[in-house]
Amino acid sequence: MKFDKIIFDSSENDWFINKSDFYKMIKNKSNLIMIIETTKQMKFGCYIKSQIKEKGQYISDSHAFLFKFDIENNAIEKYPIKIEHQSNAIKICNENEEDLFIIGYNWNLFY
């Protein structure tokens, strides 16, 4: 994977309830990779091809997928989103919600 630039970093940008820079920094952008690192250094994320136009609603994306970094094998494991769930690929949350974004509508969303 080649990354062009980091447009949001939770260690540098605001992401508190009722105060988040996340949406305004990704609005009208496409081909986004979102990477999450847990407190136990696990890394995973998602790719969204669709342009982010609004928040608070699910975005349809037939190219979206989830992935995780397999550190032991120095590899990336890719999980395509099931066709029946691609209309709910990702939701960019409103400022009053606890999350920045939600991947998928339910837990059984990838192959």
C-alpha positions as a printed Julia matrix, in Angstrom:
111×3 Matrix{Float64}:
   0.0     0.0    0.0
   1.13    3.5   -0.77
  -0.2     6.35   1.34
  -0.39    9.84  -0.12
  -0.83   11.74   3.13
  -2.42   11.53   6.55
  -5.49   13.75   6.71
  -6.63   12.86  10.23
  -4.64   11.54  13.17
  -6.5    10.97  16.44
  -3.37   11.78  18.44
  -3.18   15.22  16.8
  -6.77   16.12  15.82
  -9.86   16.64  17.98
 -12.25   13.68  18.17
 -14.3    14.19  21.29
 -18.09   13.96  21.46
 -19.58   17.25  20.21
 -16.15   18.37  18.98
 -14.5    16.5   16.14
 -12.45   17.58  13.14
 -12.87   14.18  11.48
 -15.78   14.88   9.14
 -14.58   18.25   7.91
 -11.16   16.74   7.13
 -12.54   13.82   5.07
 -15.58   15.53   3.51
 -15.61   15.25  -0.32
 -12.6    12.94  -0.28
 -12.54    9.44  -1.75
 -10.13    6.5   -1.78
  -9.66    6.65   1.98
  -7.84    4.16   4.16
  -8.77    4.25   7.82
  -6.33    2.55  10.18
  -7.11    1.76  13.79
  -4.46    0.79  16.32
  -5.6    -0.69  19.63
  -3.91   -0.21  22.98
  -2.42   -3.69  22.44
  -0.83   -2.56  19.13
  -3.25   -4.55  16.94
  -3.79   -2.76  13.61
  -6.79   -3.07  11.33
  -8.92   -0.84   9.16
 -10.96   -0.32   6.06
 -10.71    1.07   2.55
 -13.5     3.28   1.15
 -13.49    4.22  -2.52
 -16.71    6.28  -2.47
 -16.61   10.01  -1.87
 -17.62   11.07   1.63
 -20.5    13.49   1.04
 -22.46   13.53   4.29
 -22.43   12.25   7.82
 -24.99   10.38   9.85
 -25.98    8.01   7.03
 -24.51    4.83   5.65
 -22.49    5.09   2.44
 -22.78    2.53  -0.34
 -19.47    1.23  -1.7
 -19.0    -1.93  -3.75
 -15.21   -1.57  -3.51
 -14.97   -1.18   0.27
 -13.17   -3.8    2.31
 -11.8    -4.41   5.78
  -8.24   -5.49   6.49
  -5.95   -6.36   9.33
  -2.22   -6.32   9.6
  -0.73   -9.74  10.36
   2.43   -8.57  12.09
   3.84  -12.08  12.66
   3.8   -12.85   8.92
   4.34   -9.26   7.72
   1.17   -9.46   5.65
  -2.2    -7.79   5.22
  -5.35   -9.91   5.38
  -8.21   -8.5    3.27
 -11.91   -9.09   3.96
 -14.29   -7.97   1.18
 -17.7    -6.78   2.35
 -20.53   -9.09   1.34
 -22.56   -7.9   -1.64
 -25.75   -7.69   0.44
 -24.02   -5.32   2.9
 -22.22   -3.03   0.44
 -25.03   -0.47   0.62
 -24.09   -0.02   4.3
 -20.31   -0.08   3.91
 -19.52    2.78   6.29
 -21.22    5.46   8.33
 -19.46    8.69   9.25
 -20.9     9.52  12.64
 -22.33   12.83  13.79
 -20.41   14.85  16.38
 -22.83   13.83  19.16
 -22.1    10.11  18.64
 -19.3     8.3   20.49
 -17.68    6.87  17.35
 -15.95    8.62  14.46
 -17.24    6.04  11.98
 -18.92    2.64  11.85
 -17.87   -0.04   9.41
 -20.88   -2.0    8.2
 -24.38   -2.37   9.55
 -23.93   -5.62  11.47
 -21.18   -8.04  12.43
 -21.76  -10.58   9.66
 -20.71   -8.27   6.86
 -17.62   -9.8    5.27
 -16.58  -13.12   3.76
